[in-house]
CSV table of C-alpha atoms in Angstrom, one decimal:
chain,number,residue,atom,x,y,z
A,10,UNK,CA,-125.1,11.3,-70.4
A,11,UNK,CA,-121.7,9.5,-70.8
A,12,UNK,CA,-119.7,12.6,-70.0
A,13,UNK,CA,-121.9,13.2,-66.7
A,14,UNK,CA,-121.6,9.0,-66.0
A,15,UNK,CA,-117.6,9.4,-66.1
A,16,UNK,CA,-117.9,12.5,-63.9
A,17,UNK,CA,-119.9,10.9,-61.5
A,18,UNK,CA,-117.3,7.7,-61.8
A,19,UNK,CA,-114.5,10.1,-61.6
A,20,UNK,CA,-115.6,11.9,-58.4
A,21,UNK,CA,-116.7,8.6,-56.6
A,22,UNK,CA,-112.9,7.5,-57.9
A,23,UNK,CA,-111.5,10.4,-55.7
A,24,UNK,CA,-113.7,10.1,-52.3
A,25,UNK,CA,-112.6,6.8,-52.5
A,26,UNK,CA,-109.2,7.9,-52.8
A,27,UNK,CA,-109.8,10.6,-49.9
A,28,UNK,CA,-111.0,8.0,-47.6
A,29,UNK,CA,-108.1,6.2,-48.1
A,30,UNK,CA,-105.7,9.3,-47.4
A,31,UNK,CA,-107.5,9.6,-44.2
A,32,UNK,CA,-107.2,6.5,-43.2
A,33,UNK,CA,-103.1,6.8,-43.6
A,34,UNK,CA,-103.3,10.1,-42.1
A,35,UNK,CA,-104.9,8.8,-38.8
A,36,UNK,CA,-102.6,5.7,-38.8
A,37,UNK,CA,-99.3,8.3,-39.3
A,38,UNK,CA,-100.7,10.0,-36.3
A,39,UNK,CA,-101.0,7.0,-34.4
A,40,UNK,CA,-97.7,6.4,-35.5
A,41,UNK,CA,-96.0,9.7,-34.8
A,42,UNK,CA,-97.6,9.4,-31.1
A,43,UNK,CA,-96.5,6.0,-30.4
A,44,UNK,CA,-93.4,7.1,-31.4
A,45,UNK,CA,-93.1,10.4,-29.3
A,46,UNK,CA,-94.0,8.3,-26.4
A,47,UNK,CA,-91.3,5.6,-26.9
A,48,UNK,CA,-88.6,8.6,-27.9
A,49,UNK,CA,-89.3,9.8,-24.6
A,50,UNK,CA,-89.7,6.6,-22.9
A,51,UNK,CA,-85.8,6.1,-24.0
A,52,UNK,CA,-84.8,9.4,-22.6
A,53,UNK,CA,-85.7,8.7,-19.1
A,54,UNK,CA,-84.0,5.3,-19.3
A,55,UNK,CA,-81.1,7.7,-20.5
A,56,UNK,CA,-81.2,9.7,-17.9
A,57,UNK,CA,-81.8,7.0,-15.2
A,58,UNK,CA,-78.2,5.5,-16.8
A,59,UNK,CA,-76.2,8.5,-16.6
A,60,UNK,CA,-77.7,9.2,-12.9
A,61,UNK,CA,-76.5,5.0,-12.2
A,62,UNK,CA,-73.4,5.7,-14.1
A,63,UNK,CA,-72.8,8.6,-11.6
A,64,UNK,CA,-73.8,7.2,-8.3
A,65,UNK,CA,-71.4,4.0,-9.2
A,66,UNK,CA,-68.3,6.9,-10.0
A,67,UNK,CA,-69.0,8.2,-6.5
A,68,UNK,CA,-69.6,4.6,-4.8
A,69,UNK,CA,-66.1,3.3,-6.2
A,70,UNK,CA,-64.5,6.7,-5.2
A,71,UNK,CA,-65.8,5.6,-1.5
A,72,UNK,CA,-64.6,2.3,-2.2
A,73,UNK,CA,-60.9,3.4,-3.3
A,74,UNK,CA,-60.6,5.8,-0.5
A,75,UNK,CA,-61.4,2.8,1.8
A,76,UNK,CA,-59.1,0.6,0.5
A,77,UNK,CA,-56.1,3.3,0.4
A,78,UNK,CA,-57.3,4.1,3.7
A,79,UNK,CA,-56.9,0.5,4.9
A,80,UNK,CA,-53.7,-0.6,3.0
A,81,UNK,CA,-55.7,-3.2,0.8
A,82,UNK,CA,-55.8,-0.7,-2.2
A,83,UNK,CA,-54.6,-2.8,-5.6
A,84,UNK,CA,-54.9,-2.6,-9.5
A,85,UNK,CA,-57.4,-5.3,-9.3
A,86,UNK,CA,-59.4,-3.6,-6.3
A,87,UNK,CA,-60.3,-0.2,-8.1
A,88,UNK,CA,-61.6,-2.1,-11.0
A,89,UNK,CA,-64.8,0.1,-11.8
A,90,UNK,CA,-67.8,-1.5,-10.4
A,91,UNK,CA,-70.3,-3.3,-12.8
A,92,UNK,CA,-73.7,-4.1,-10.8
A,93,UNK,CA,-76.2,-6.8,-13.1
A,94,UNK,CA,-78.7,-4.1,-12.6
A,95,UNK,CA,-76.8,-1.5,-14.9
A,96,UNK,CA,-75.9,-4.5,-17.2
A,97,UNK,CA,-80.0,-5.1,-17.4
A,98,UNK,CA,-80.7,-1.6,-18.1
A,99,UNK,CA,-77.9,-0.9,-21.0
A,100,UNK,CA,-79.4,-3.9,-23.1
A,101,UNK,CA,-83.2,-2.8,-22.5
A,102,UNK,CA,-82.2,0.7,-23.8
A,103,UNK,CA,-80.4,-0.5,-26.5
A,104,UNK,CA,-83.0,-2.7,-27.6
A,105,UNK,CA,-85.6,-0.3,-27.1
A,106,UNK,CA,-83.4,2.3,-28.7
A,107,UNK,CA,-82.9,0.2,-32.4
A,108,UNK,CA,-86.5,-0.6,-32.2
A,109,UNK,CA,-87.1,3.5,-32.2
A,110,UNK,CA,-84.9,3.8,-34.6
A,111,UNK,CA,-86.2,1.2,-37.0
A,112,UNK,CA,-89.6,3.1,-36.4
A,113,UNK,CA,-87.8,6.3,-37.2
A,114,UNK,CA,-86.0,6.0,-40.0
A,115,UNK,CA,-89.4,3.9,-41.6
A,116,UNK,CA,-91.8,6.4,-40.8
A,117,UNK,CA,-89.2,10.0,-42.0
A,118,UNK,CA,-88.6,7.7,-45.3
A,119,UNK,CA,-92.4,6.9,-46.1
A,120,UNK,CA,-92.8,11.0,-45.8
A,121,UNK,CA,-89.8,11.6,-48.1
A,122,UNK,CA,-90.8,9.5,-50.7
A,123,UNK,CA,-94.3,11.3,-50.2
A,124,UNK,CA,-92.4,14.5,-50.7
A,125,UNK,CA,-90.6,13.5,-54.0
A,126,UNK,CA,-93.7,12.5,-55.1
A,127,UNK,CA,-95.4,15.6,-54.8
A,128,UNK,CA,-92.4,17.0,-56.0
A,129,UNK,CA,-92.9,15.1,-59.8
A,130,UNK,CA,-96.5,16.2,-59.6
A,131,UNK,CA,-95.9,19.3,-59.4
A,132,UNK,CA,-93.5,19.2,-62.0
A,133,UNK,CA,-95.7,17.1,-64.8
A,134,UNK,CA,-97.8,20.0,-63.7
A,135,UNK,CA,-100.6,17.6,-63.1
A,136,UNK,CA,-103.7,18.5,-60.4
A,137,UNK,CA,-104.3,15.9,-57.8
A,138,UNK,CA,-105.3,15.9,-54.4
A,139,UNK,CA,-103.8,13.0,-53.7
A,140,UNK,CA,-100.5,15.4,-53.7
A,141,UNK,CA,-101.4,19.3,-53.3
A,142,UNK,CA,-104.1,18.4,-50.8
A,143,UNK,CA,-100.7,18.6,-47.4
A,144,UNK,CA,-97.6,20.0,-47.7
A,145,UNK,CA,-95.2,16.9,-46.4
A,146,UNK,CA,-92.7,19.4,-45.5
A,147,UNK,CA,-93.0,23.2,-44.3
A,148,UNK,CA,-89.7,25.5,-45.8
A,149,UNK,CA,-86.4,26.6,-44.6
A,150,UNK,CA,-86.2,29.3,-41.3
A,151,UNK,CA,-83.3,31.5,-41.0
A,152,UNK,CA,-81.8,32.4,-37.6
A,153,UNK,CA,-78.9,33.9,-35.7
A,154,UNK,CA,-77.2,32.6,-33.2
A,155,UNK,CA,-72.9,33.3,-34.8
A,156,UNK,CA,-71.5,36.5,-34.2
A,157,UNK,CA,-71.8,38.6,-37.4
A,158,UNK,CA,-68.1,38.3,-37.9
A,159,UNK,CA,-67.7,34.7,-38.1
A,160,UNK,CA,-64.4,33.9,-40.6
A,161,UNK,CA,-64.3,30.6,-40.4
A,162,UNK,CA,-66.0,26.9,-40.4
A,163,UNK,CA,-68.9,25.7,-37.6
A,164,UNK,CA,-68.5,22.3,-35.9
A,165,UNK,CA,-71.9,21.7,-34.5
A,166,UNK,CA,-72.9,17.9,-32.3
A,167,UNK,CA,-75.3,17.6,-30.1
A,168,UNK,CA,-74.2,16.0,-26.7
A,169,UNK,CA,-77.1,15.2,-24.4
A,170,UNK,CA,-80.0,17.5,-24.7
A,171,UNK,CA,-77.8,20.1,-25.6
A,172,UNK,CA,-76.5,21.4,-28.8
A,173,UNK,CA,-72.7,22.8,-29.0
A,174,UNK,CA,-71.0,25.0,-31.5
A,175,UNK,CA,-67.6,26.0,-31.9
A,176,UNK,CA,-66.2,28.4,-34.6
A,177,UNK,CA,-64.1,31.5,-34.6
A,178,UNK,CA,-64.8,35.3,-35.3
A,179,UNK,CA,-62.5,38.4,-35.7
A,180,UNK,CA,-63.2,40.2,-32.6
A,181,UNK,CA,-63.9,36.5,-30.2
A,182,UNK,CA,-61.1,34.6,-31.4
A,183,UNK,CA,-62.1,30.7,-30.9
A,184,UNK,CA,-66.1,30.5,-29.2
A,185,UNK,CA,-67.9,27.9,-28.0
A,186,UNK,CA,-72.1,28.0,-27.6
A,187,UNK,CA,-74.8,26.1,-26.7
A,188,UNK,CA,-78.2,25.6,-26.3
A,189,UNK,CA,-81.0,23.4,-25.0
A,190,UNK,CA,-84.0,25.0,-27.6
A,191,UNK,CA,-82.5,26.7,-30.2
A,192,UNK,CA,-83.6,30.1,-29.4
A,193,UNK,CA,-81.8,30.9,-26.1
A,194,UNK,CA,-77.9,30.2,-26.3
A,195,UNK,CA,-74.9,30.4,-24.0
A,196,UNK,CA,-71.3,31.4,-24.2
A,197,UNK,CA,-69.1,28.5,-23.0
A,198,UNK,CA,-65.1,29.7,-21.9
A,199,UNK,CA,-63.2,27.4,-25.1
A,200,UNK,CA,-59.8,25.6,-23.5
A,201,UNK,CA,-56.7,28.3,-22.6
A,202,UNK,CA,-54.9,29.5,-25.6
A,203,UNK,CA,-56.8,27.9,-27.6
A,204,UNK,CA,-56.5,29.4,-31.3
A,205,UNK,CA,-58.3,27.4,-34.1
A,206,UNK,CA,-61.1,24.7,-33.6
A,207,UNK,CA,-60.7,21.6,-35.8
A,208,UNK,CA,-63.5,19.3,-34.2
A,209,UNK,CA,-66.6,18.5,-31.7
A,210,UNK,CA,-67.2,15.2,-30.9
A,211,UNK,CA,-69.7,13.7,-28.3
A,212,UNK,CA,-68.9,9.5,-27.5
A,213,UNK,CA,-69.4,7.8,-24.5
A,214,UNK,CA,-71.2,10.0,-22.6
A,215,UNK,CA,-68.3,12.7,-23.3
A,216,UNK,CA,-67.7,15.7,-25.1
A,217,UNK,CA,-64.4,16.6,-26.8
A,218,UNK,CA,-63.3,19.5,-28.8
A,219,UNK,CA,-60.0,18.9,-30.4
A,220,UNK,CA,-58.4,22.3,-31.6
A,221,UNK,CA,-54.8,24.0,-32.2
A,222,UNK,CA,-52.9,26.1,-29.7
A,223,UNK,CA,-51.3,29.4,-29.8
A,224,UNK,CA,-47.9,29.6,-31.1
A,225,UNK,CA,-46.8,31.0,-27.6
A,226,UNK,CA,-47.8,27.6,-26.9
A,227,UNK,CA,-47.7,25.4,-29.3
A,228,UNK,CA,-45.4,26.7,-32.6
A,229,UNK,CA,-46.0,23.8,-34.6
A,230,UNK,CA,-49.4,24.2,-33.4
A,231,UNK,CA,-50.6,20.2,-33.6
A,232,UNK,CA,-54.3,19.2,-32.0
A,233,UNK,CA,-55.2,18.7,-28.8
A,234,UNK,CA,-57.5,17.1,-27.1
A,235,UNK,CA,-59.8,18.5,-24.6
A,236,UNK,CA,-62.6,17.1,-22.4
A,237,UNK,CA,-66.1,19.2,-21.3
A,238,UNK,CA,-66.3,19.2,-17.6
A,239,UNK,CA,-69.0,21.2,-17.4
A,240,UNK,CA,-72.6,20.8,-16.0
A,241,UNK,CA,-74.4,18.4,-18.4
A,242,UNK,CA,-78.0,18.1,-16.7
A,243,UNK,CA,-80.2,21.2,-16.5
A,244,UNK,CA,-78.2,24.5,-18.2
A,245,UNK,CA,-79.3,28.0,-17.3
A,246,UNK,CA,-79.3,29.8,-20.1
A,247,UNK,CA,-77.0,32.7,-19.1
A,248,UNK,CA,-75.4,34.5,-21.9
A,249,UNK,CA,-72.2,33.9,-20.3
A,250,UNK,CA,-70.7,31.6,-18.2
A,251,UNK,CA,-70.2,32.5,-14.4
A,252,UNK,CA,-67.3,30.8,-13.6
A,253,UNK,CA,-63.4,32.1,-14.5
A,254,UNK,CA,-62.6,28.7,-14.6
A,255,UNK,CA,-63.0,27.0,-18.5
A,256,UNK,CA,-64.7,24.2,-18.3
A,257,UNK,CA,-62.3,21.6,-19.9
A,258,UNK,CA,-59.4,19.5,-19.3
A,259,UNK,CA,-56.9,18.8,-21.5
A,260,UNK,CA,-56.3,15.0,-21.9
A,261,UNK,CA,-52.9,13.5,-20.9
A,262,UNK,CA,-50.2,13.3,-23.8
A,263,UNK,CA,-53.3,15.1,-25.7
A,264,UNK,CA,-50.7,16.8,-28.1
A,265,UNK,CA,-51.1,14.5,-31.2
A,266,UNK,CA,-47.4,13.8,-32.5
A,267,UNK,CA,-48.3,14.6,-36.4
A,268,UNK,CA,-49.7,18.0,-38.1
A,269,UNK,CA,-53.3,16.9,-39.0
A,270,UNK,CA,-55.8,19.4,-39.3
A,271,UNK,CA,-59.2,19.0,-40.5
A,272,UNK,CA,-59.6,15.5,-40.5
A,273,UNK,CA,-63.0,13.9,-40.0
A,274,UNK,CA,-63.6,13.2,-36.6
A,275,UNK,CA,-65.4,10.4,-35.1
A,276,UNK,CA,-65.3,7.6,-32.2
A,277,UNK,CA,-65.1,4.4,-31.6
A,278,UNK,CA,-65.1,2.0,-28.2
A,279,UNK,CA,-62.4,3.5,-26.6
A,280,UNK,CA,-60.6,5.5,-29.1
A,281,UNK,CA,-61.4,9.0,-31.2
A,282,UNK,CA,-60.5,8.6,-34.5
A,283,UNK,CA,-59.0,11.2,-37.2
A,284,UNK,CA,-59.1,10.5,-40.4
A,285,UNK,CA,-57.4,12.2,-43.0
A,286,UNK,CA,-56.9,16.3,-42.8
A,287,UNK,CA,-54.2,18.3,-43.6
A,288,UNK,CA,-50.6,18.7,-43.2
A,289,UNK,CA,-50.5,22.5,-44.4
A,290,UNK,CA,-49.1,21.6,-47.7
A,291,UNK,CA,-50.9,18.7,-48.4
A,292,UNK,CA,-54.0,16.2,-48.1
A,293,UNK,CA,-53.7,13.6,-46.1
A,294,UNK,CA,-55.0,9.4,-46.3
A,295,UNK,CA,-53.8,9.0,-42.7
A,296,UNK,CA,-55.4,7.6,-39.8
A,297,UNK,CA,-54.4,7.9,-36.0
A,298,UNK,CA,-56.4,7.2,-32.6
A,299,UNK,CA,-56.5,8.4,-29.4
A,300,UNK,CA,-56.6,5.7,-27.0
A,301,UNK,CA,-58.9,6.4,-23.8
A,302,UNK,CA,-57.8,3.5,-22.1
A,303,UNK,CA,-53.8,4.5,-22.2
A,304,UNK,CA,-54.1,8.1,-23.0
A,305,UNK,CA,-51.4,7.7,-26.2
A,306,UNK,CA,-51.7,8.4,-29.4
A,307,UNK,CA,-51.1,5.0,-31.5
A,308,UNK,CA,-51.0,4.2,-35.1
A,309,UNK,CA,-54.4,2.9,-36.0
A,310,UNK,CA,-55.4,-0.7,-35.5
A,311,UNK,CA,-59.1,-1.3,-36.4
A,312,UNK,CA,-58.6,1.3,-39.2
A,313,UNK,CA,-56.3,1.4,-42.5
A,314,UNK,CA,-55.5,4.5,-43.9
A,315,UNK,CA,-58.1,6.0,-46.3
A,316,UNK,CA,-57.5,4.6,-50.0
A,317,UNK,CA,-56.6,8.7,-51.2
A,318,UNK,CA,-55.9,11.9,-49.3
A,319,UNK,CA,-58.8,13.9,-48.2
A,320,UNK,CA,-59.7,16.6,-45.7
A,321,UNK,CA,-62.7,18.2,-44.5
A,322,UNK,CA,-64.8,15.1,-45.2
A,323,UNK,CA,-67.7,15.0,-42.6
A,324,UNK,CA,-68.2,11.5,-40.6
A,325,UNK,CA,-71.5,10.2,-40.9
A,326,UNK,CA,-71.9,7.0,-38.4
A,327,UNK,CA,-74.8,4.8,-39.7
A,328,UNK,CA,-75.6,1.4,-37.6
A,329,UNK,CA,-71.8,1.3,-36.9
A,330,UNK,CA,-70.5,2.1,-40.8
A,331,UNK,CA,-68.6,5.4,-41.1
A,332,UNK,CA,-69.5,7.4,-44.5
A,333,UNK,CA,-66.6,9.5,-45.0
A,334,UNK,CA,-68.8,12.5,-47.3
A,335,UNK,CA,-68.0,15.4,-49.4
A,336,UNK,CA,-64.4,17.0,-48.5
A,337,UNK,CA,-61.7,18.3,-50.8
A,338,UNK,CA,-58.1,17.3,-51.9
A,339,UNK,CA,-54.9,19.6,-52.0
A,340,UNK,CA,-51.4,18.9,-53.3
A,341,UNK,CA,-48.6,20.8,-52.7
A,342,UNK,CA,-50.6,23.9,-51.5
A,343,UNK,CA,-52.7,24.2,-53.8
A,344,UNK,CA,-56.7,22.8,-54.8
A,345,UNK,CA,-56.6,19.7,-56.5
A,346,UNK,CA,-60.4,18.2,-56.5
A,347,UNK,CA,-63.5,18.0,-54.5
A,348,UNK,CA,-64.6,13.9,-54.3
A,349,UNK,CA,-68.5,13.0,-55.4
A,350,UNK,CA,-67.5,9.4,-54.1
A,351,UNK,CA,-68.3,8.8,-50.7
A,352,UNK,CA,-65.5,6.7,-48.8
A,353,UNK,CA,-67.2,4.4,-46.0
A,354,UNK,CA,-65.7,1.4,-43.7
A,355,UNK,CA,-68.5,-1.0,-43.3
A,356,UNK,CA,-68.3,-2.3,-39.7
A,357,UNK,CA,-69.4,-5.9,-39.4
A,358,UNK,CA,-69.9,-7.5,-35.9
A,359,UNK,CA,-68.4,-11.0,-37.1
A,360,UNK,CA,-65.5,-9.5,-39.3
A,361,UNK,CA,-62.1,-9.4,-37.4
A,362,UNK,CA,-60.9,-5.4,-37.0
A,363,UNK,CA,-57.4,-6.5,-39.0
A,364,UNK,CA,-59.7,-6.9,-42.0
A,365,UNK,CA,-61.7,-3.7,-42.4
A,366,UNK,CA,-60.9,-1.5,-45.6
A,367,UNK,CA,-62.0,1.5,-46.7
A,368,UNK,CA,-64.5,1.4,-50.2
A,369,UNK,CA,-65.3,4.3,-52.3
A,370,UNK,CA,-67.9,2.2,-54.9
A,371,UNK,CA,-70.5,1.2,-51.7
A,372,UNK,CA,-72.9,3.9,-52.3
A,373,UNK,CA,-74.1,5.9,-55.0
A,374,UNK,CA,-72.2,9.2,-55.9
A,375,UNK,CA,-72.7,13.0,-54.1
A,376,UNK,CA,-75.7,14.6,-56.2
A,377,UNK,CA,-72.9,18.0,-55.8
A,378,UNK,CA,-69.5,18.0,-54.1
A,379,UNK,CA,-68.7,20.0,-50.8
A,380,UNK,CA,-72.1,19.7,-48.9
A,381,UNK,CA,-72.6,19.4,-45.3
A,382,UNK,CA,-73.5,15.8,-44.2
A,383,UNK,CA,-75.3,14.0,-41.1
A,384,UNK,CA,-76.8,11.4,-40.0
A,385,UNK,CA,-80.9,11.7,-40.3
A,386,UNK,CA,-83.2,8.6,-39.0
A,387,UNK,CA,-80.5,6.6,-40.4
A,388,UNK,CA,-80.0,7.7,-43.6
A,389,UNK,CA,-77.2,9.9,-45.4
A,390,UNK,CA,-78.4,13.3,-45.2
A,391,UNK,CA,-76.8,16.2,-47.4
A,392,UNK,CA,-77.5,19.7,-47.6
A,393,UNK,CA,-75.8,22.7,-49.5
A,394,UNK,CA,-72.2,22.4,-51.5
A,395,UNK,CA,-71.1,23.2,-55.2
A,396,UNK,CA,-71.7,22.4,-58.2
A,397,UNK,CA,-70.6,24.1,-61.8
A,398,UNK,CA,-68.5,26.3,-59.7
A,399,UNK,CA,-71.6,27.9,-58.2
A,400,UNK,CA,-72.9,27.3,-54.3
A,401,UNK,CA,-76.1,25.0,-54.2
A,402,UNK,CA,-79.9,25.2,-52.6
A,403,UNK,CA,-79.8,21.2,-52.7
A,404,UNK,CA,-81.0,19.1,-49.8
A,405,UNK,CA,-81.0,15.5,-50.2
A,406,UNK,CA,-81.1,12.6,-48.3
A,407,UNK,CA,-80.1,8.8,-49.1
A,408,UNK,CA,-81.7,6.1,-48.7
A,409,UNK,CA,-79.5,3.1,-48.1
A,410,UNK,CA,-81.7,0.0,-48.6
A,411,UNK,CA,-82.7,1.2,-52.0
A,412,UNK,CA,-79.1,3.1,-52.8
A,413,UNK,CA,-81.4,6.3,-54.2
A,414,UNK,CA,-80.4,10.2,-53.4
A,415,UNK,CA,-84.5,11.7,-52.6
A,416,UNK,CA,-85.0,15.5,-52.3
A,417,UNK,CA,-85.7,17.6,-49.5
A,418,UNK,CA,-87.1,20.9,-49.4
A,419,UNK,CA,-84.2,23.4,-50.7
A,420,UNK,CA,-82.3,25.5,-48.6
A,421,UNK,CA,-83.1,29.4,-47.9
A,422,UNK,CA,-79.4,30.8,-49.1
A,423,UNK,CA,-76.9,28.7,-50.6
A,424,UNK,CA,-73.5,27.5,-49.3
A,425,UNK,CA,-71.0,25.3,-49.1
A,426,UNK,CA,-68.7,23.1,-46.9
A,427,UNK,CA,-71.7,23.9,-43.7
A,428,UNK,CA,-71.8,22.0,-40.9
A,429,UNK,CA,-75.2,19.8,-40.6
A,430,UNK,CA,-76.6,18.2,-37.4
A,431,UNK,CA,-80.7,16.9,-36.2
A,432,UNK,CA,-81.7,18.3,-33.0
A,433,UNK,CA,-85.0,18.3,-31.1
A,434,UNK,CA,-87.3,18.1,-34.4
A,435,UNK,CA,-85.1,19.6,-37.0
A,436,UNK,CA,-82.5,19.6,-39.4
A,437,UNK,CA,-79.8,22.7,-39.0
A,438,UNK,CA,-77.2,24.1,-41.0
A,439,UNK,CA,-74.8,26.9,-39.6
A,440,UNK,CA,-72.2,28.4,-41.3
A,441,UNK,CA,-70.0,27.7,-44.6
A,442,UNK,CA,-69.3,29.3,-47.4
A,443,UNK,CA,-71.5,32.1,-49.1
A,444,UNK,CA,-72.1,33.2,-52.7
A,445,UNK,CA,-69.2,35.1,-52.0
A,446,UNK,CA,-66.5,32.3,-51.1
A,447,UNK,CA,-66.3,34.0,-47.4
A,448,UNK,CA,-67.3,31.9,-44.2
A,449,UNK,CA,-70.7,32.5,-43.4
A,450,UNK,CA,-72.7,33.6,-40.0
A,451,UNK,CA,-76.0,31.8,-41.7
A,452,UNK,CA,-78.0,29.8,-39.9
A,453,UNK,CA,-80.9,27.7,-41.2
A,454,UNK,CA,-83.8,25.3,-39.9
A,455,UNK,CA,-86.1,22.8,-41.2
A,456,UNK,CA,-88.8,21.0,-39.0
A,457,UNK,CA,-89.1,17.4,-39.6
């Protein structure tokens, strides 16, 4: 009679508990809608900016033709235009924008910490409903979309609604794709004699690849800088691109005036920044810009150079911080270390520029070194890299209020060194190295 008693008490114990779990379910789905319809709330204000910031390029084209037309043209008088009306619109978006995000990054950690616990369940081997009863996360997709003879690293960003890679194969030479869906790609003409890639970035409304010449070109083959001129609204998704014409233009003085290869990319107001890389001997702590405003190279002045050398390191932009992450170190040709520290400039609104430094004891060390790195709901995302000399399955993601590394589901094939990126619902990896140290055509999705 006791035994039954404590059954009874023991199964009125868990409908309790499943009423509660449907209760959070329905209020995650409320949740997840209200999100979805702010998400795309924000992207037709988006798009209603770039249409405004579009019609006022054209309306102070007009107005400069007038003026030269006239004889009344001045510095002051092509000043760009700046309505109140745009000025109203870029703060409501950015407010709405951090309020999505907020919601975001509250809602994605809530289901990783669901995950991880699920994931100690199962290890205790203990049998709850509370965590078998839904999967929080489905597993890793494979899918092709690099040419089988990819030989060397992906830089992946996503500009827009559209998604852009850039590599290099043996029979292509230097490529450049992208895609609106994932599934259907195009083939987008990369800059004239262009011969390695070293960087995407999309800021301000633009995209830039930054890359190294032909020696016919370029012998000391330095980066340049080149801007997408392409159609950025609606693509077709041809295979290849119908016009002769690449669709980039190389930036005045775009040549930059040291040898820095692989450096982490990323920008910043008015300048693209590269920091550290690779001098072909080397590692390298340096830090240059590219100012927009002058089109010159200058020594950095809101950055000092990073407190060691590094290359390879991928940028990760969080609320205005940049997370230097993962990367490697050689001296004098050959490999010195890979870093579990991740280096990161904390941006604060009130600090004067003169006074930022670089830190490598902010955040909590790499789980493994080399992974791929992005930013995901505003947290640290890793996925892939090495550790005891052997590729890595490993996905985790960090959690910067509580300082704590929290698993994701763990990747299909291992590699190390990919390139990470979130776009439209998931989290992709293309590329890196294999179990075999040779650059891989991989490709891998998770939805979350």
């Amino acid at each position: 009679a006791d035994n039954e008693q404590q059954l009874a008490d023991n199964e009125q114990q868990l409908a309790e508990k499943d009423r509660r779990l449907d209760e959070k379910d329905l209020q995650l789905i409320e949740k997840d809608m209200l999100i979805s319809s702010e998400r795309q709330s924000v992207q037709d204000l988006q798009r209603a900016l770039t249409s405004r910031d579009r019609e006022l390029a054209q309306l102070q084209e007009t107005l400069d033709e007038v003026l030269r037309s006239t004889g009344a043209h001045t510095e002051k008088s092509s000043a760009r235009v700046q309505p109140q009306a745009r000025k109203l619109l870029s703060f409501r978006l950015e407010g709405r924008l951090e309020s999505i995000e907020a919601q975001q990054h509250s809602a994605f950690m809530d289901k990783v910490r669901r995950y991880n616990r699920q994931l100690d369940s199962s290890r205790r081997g203990a049998v709850s409903r509370l965590f078998t009863e839904k999967a929080e996360f489905g597993e890793w997709e494979s899918f092709e979309c690099l040419p089988k003879d990819t030989d060397y690293c992906c830089y992946a960003t996503v500009h827009g609604e559209e998604l852009f890679l850039a590599s290099r194969s043996r029979s292509q030479g230097c490529f450049i794709r992208s895609t609106t869906d994932v599934t259907h790609w195009r083939t987008i003409q990369p800059p004239p004699h262009v011969h390695y890639p070293y960087g995407l970035l999309s800021h301000n409304n633009q995209l830039y690849v930054f890359c190294t010449l032909k020696a016919s070109h370029d012998p000391d083959r330095h980066l340049h800088v080149f801007q997408y001129t392409g159609d950025q609204d609606a693509l077709s998704h041809n295979t290849t691109q119908s016009s002769s014409t690449p669709p980039w233009r190389q930036l005045p003085n775009a040549r930059c005036p040291v040898q820095q290869w692989v450096p982490a990319i990323f920008g910043d107001g008015n300048r693209l920044v590269l920091a550290g890389g690779w001098d072909g001997s080397n590692s390298l702590p340096l830090v240059t810009e590219y100012c927009l405003d002058t089109n010159q190279w200058v020594e950095s002045t809101r950055y000092p150079d990073l407190p060691s050398p590094l290359q390879q390191a991928h940028p990760v932009k969080v609320k205005g911080d940049v997370h230097l992450v993962g990367g490697l170190v050689i001296v004098d040709g050959k490999f010195s270390s890979c870093p579990t520290s991740i280096t990161t400039c904390e941006i604060k609104p009130d600090h004067d520029e003169k006074s930022r430094t670089w830190r490598t004891n902010i955040l909590p060390s790499l789980p493994n070194t080399t992974p791929g790195a992005c930013n995901l709901f505003g947290s640290v995302a890793v996925a892939g890299g090495d550790k005891d000399g052997k590729h890595v399955l490993d996905v985790f993601v960090l959690d910067l209020k509580s300082r704590e590394w929290l698993r994701l589901p763990s990747l299909k094939t291992a590699c190390a060194q990919p390139s990470l990126v979130v776009f439209k619902h998931h989290l992709l990896v293309f590329g890196g190295f294999n179990s075999n140290s040779q650059w891989s055509d991989l490709s891998q999705k998770l939805e979350i």
